[in-house]
Structures are given as C-alpha cells and as structure tokens.
Coordinates of C-alpha atoms in Angstrom, one line a residue:
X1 CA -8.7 7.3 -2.3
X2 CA -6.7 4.5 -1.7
X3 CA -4.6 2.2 -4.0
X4 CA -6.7 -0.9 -5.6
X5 CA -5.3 -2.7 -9.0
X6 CA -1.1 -3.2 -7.6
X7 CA 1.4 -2.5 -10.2
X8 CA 4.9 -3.3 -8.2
X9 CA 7.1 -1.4 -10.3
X10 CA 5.2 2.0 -8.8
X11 CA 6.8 1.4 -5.2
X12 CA 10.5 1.0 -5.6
X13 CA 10.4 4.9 -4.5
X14 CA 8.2 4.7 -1.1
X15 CA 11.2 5.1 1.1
X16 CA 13.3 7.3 -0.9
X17 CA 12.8 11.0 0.1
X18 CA 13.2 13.1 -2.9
X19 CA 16.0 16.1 -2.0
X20 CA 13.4 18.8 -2.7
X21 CA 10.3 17.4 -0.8
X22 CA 10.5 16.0 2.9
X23 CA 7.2 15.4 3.5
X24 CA 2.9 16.8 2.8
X25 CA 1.7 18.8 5.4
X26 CA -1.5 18.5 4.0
X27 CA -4.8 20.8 2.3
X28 CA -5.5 24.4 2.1
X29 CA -9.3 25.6 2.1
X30 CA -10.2 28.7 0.7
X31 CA -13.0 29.3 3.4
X32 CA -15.8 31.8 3.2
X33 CA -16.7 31.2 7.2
X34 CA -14.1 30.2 9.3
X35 CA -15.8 28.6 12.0
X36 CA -17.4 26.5 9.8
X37 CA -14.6 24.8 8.4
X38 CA -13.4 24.8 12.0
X39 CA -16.4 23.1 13.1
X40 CA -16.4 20.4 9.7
X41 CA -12.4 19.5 10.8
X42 CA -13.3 19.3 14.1
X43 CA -15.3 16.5 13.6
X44 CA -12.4 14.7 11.5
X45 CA -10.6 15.4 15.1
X46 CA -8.9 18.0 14.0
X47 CA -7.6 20.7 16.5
X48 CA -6.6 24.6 16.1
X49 CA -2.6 25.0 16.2
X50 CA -2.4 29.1 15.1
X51 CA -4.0 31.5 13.2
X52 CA -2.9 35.1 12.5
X53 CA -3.9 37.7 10.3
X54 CA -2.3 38.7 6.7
X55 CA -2.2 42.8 5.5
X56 CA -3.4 43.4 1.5
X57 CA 0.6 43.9 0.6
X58 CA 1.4 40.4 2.5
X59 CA -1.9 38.3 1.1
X60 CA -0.8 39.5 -2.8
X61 CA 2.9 38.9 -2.3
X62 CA 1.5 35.4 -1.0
X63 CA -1.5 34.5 -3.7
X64 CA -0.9 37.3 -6.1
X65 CA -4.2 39.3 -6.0
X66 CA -5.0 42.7 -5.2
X67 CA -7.1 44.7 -2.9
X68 CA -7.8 41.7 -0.4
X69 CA -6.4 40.6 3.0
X70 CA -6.7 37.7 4.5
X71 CA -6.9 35.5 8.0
X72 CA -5.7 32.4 8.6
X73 CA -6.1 29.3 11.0
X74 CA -4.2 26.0 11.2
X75 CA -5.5 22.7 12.2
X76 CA -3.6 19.4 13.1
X77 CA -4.6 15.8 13.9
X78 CA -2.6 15.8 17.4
X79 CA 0.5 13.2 17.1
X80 CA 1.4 14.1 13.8
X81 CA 2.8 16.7 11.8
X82 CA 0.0 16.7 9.4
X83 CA -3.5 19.3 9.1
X84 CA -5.0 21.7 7.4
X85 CA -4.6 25.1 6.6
X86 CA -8.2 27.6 6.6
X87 CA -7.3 31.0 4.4
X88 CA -10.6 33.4 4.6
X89 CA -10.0 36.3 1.7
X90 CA -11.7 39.7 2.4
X91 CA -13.9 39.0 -0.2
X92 CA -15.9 35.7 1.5
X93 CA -18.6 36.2 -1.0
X94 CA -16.6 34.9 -4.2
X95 CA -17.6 32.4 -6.2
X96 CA -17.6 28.3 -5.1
X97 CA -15.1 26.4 -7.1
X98 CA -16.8 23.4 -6.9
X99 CA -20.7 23.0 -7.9
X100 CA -22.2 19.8 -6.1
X101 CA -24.7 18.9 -8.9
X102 CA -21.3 18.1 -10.9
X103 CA -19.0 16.1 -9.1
X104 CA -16.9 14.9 -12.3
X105 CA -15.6 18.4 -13.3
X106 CA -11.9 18.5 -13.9
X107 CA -8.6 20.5 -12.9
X108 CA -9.3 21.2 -9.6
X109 CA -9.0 19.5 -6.5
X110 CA -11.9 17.7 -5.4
X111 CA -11.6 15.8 -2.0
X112 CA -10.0 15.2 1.2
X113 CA -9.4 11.4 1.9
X114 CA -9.2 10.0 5.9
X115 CA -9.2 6.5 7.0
X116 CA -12.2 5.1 8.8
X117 CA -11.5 1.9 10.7
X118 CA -14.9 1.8 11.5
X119 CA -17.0 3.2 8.9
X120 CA -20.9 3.1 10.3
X121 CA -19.2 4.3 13.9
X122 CA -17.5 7.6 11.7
X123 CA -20.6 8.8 9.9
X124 CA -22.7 8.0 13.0
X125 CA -19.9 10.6 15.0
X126 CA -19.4 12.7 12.4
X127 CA -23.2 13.6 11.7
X128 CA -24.0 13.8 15.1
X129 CA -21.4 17.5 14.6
X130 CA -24.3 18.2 12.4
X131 CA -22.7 17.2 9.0
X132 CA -24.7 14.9 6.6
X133 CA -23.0 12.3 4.0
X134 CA -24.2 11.6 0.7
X135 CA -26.6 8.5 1.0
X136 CA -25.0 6.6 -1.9
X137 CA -21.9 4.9 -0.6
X138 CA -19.5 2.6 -2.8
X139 CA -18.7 -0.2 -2.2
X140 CA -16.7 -2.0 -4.6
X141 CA -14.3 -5.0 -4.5
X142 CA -10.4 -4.9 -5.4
X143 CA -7.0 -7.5 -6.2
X144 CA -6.4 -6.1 -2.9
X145 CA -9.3 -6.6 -1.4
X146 CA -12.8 -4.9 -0.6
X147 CA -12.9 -0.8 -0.1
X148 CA -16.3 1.0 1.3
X149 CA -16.3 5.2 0.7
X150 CA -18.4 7.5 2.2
X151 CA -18.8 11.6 1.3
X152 CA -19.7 14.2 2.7
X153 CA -20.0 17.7 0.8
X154 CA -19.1 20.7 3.5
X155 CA -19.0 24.4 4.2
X156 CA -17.5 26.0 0.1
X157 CA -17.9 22.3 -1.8
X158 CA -15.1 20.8 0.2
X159 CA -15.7 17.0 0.1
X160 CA -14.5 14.8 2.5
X161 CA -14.3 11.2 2.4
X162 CA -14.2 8.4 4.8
X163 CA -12.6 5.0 3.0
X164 CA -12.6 2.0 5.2
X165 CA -11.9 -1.7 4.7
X166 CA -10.3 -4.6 6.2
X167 CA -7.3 -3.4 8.5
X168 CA -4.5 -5.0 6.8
X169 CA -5.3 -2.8 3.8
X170 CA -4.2 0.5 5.5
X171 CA -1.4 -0.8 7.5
X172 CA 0.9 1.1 5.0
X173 CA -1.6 3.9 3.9
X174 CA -2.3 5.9 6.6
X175 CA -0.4 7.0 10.0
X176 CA -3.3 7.2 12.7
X177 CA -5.2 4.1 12.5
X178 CA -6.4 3.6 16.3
X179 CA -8.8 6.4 16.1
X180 CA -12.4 7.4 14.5
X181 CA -10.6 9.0 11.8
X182 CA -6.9 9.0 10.3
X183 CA -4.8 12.3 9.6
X184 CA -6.2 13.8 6.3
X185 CA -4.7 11.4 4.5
X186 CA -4.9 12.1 0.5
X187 CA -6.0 15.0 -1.4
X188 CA -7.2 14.2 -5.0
X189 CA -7.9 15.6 -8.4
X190 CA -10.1 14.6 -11.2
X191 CA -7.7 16.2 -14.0
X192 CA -8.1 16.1 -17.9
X193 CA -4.3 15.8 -18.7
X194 CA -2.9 13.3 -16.2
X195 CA 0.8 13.6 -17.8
X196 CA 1.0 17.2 -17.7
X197 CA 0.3 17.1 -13.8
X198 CA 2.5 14.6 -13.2
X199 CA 5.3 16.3 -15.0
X200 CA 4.8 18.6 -12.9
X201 CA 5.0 17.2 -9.9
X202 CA 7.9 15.6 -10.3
X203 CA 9.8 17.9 -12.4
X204 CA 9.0 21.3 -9.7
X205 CA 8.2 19.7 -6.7
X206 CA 10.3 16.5 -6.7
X207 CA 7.7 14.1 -5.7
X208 CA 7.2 10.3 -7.6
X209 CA 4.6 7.9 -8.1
X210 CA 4.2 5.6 -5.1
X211 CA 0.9 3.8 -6.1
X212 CA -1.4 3.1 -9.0
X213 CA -4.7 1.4 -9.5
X214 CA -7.7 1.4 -11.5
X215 CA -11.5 1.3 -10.9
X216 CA -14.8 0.7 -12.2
X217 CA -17.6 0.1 -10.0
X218 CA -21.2 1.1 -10.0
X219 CA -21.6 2.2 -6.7
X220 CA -18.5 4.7 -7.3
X221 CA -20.1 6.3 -9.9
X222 CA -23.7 6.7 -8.3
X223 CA -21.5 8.4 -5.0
X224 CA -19.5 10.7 -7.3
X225 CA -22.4 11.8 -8.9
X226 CA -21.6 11.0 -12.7
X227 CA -24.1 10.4 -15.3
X228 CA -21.8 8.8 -17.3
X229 CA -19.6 5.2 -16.5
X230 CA -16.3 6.2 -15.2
X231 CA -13.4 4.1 -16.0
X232 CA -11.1 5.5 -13.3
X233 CA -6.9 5.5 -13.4
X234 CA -5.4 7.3 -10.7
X235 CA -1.9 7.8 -9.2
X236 CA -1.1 8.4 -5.8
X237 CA 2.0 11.1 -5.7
X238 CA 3.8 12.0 -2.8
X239 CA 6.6 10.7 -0.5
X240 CA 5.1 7.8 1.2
X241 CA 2.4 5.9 1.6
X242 CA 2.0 6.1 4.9
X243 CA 1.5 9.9 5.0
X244 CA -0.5 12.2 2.9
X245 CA -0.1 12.3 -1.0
X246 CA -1.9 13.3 -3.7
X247 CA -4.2 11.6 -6.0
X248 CA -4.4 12.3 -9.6
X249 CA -7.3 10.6 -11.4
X250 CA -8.1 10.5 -14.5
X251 CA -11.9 9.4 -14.6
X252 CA -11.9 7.9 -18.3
X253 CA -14.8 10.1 -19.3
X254 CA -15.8 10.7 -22.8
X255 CA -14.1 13.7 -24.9
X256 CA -16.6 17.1 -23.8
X257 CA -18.1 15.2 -21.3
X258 CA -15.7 16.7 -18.4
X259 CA -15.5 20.7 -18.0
X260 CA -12.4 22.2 -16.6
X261 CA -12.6 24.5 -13.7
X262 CA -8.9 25.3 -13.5
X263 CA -9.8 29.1 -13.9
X264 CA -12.4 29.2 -10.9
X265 CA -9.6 27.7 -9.1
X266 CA -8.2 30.5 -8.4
X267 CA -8.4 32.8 -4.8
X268 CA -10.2 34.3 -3.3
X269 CA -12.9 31.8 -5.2
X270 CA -14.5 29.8 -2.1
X271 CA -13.3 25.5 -1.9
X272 CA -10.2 23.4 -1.6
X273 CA -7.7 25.5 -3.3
X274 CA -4.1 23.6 -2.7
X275 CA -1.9 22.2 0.0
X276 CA 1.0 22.8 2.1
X277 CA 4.1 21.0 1.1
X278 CA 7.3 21.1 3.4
X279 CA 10.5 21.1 0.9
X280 CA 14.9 21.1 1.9
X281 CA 14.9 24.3 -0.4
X282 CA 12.4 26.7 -1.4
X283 CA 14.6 28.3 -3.3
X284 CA 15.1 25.3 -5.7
X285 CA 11.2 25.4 -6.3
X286 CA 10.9 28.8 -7.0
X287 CA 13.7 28.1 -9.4
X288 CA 11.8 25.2 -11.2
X289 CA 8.6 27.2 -11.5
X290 CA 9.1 30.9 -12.0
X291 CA 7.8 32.3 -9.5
X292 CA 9.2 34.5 -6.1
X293 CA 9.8 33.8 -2.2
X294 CA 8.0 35.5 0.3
X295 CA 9.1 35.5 4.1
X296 CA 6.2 34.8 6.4
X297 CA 4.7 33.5 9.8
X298 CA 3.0 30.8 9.0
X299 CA 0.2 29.3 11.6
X300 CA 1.2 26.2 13.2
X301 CA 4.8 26.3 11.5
X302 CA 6.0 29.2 12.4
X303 CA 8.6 31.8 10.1
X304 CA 9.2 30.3 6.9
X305 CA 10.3 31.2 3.7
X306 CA 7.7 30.0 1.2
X307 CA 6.7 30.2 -2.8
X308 CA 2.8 29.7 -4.5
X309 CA 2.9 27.4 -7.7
X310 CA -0.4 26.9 -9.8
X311 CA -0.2 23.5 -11.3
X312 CA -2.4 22.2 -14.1
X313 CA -4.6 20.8 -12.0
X314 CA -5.8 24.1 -10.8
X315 CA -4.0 23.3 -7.2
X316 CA -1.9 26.5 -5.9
X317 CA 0.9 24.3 -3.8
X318 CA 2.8 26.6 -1.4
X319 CA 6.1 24.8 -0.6
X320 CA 7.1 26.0 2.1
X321 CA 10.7 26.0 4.7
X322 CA 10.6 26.6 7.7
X323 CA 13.7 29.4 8.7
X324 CA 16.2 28.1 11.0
X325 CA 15.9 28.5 14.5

C-alpha cells in the first residue's frame, strides 16, 4: 500500500543505501501448483527467468525441514531487476497460511502491492486471465491526495492488489509506470508488534523507514474484510521508494480481536511465505541473526551464497549475494 498521512522526518534516508542491503528483489510464494501461480503473475506481466529443482539435503539446508524437496521458478517484470520467486515443497497438500474469510489475521505477510495507472483497464485485463477481484474496492481520500485499491485473492491465499491514483502520486513510488501494471511493488504485513518487526529489520537486515502514514476509511475496511473499524499505521521499510519495500501495518484492532498466524507461517505451509533480499554481505546477516549460509543456484540470479531468517512477522527473508563472477 502506498504512503498517505506524510511525516518528513521519515525520508531523510530514501537515498542512502544501507551497507548490508542494496536493494528488494521482491516475494517468495510458497506454491502448491506451479502453473497457477505462473498463470496469476503472468497476468501482473510477469515473465519466467529460471527454475531448477532442489534435492531433500539442499531444500532443508535452505528452509530447515526434513523429508521434502523442492522446485523452483523465478519470475521478473522485464526492465527491472525485480520479480518473484515460486518454491513448490513435496508436500503441495500442506496447509494454507492464509484463510480468506479472515483477512485481518496478524504475523504473516498478507499482500503483494503493484501500481495501476489505470485501474478499471487492469481488472478488466487481469480477469479476462481468468482471475476475479473482490467486489468491494476502497476508495478513500488522503493529505496527499485520493488512492483507489483493488484485491484479488489467488492460487494458496496470495492477495494481490492493484492501488491507483492520480499520476503524480507514484512518480517516486514505483519504477514501471507506463504499463498495465508496475513491478510488484510492496509486500505488506498486518503484524501485532510493529516495534519488534522493525527492530528487526533494521537491526539484521539494515533496512530504515522511508515512509509513514495512517488510515481510516470505510471502504478499506469493507475490502479487507474486517468486522471491526481498523485504525491503520503502517510503515513502509526498505531502501527506496521507488522500488519494492515492505509494509508493516499495524491495523489498530482491539486486544484478542487479531489471531497470529506466525506458526502456519512456516514451509511447506501453502501462501506468501517471504521475500528475496539482495545484501553487500551475507555473511554479516547470518552474523546478526544466528543462523547458517548455504551455497546455491538460485533461478534468475544465478550462484549465490544465501541465509533464511524468520522474522516476527512470520516472513522467512533469504538475503541473498550473488558469488562473484
């Protein structure tokens, strides 16, 4: 989702590239059929770049679980360095992370943000693929001016959105803005504790706080789904705005009210499990969160060294650097 109430102070890092993080690459889906996620990112404009296929001893030195190989396919929006990453586990009948019928569950991520210049002309496209968007839309008005949001529930629970609005509004937020669709451009999380992910984020994987805003709006509640009024504060994370980020939003719900599914976030469980992060030095996230480096070929980047890092927000981020040469 893109950036509504300003708060200036947030942007005084947008050009500064952190020393551990050089830039998004962009979501992982945990996919129980392949070719239907293929067909779903397809239709964002999306186009295969490599797949391969992973051994039982290389998917556990990977995700950490046994018994279960793996195959997986990368996508890109062509002219940029930015996609998405398909992972189909052995066992493509575990469980959904996500459950439709409760769109305001916590502590996992949730959605896949892209940039609609033309909103009616994107779902008109888009469904024609065969894939159907929610009927409520939101449309709600903002300091910065007036946003419209459109989602669509795919293949697993992966939900992705269309956000449109006057063009001057995305001039800085997304890279592709000529075509139907933008480069996935944000990945967001409803989360329960919004400091403990942040912390996180900046402390193991160097990123800051580019953007900040605040919503409530009718219409966004009806489209998420939430029987209660959300009184939404989110913060875009990453390393700028113009390319993909992460949104952390904290949806000002009521104590009980939001469940947690960080522990169905977890492969080979079936949804949008993480996202690909391209860092100076694996090693020095590894370092930061515990956990080991694996040497592998990864689809569409080639041989890279790489680490897996659960956050708190039930999103397993796989930094990864590419080897040289």
């Amino acid at each position: 989702m893109t950036g509504l109430a300003r708060d200036d102070a947030t942007y005084a890092a947008d050009d500064r590239r952190t020393p551990e993080t050089l830039s998004i690459h962009g979501p992982i889906v945990s996919s129980g059929d392949l070719d239907a996620h293929i067909a779903l990112f397809s239709a964002f404009g999306l186009v295969e770049v490599g797949r391969c296929e992973r051994s039982t001893s290389e998917t556990k030195a990977i995700w950490g679980i046994d018994g279960q190989g793996s195959a997986e396919v990368t996508l890109r929006t062509p002219d940029t360095d930015f996609g998405v990453r398909l992972v189909h586990f052995d066992s493509s009948g575990a469980e959904q992370i996500r459950d439709p019928a409760r769109g305001s569950d916590g502590d996992a991520l949730k959605v896949i943000d892209f940039y609609a210049p033309d909103l009616p002309a994107a779902i008109r496209a888009i469904e024609a693929k065969g894939f159907a968007f929610k009927p409520e839309t939101a449309d709600y008005e903002t300091p910065e001016g007036r946003y419209q949001e459109a989602h669509l529930w795919g293949p697993d629970g992966v939900v992705c959105a269309l956000i449109s609005g006057d063009p001057h509004l995305f001039g800085d937020l997304a890279t592709i803005r000529d075509r139907l669709v933008s480069e996935p451009q944000s990945i967001s999380s409803p989360v329960r504790d919004a400091g403990g992910t942040l912390d996180f984020l900046e402390r193991v994987l160097g990123l800051r706080v580019i953007h900040r805003y605040g919503l409530e709006d009718a219409s966004f509640d009806a489209m998420v789904g939430a029987t209660d009024t959300l009184r939404l504060r989110a913060w875009n994370v990453g390393v700028r705005k113009c390319e993909p980020y992460f949104g952390i939003i904290d949806y000002g719900l009521p104590p009980g009210v939001q469940a947690s599914l960080h522990e169905m976030s977890r492969p080979p469980h079936r949804g949008l499990l993480g996202a690909t992060i391209l860092v100076q030095d694996v090693a020095a996230v590894a370092r930061a969160a515990g956990t080991g480096i694996v040497r592998a070929v990864v689809p569409g980047l080639g041989l890279c060294a790489l680490t897996t890092v659960w956050g708190p927000n039930g999103a397993w981020y796989q930094a990864v650097t590419r080897a040289a040469g």
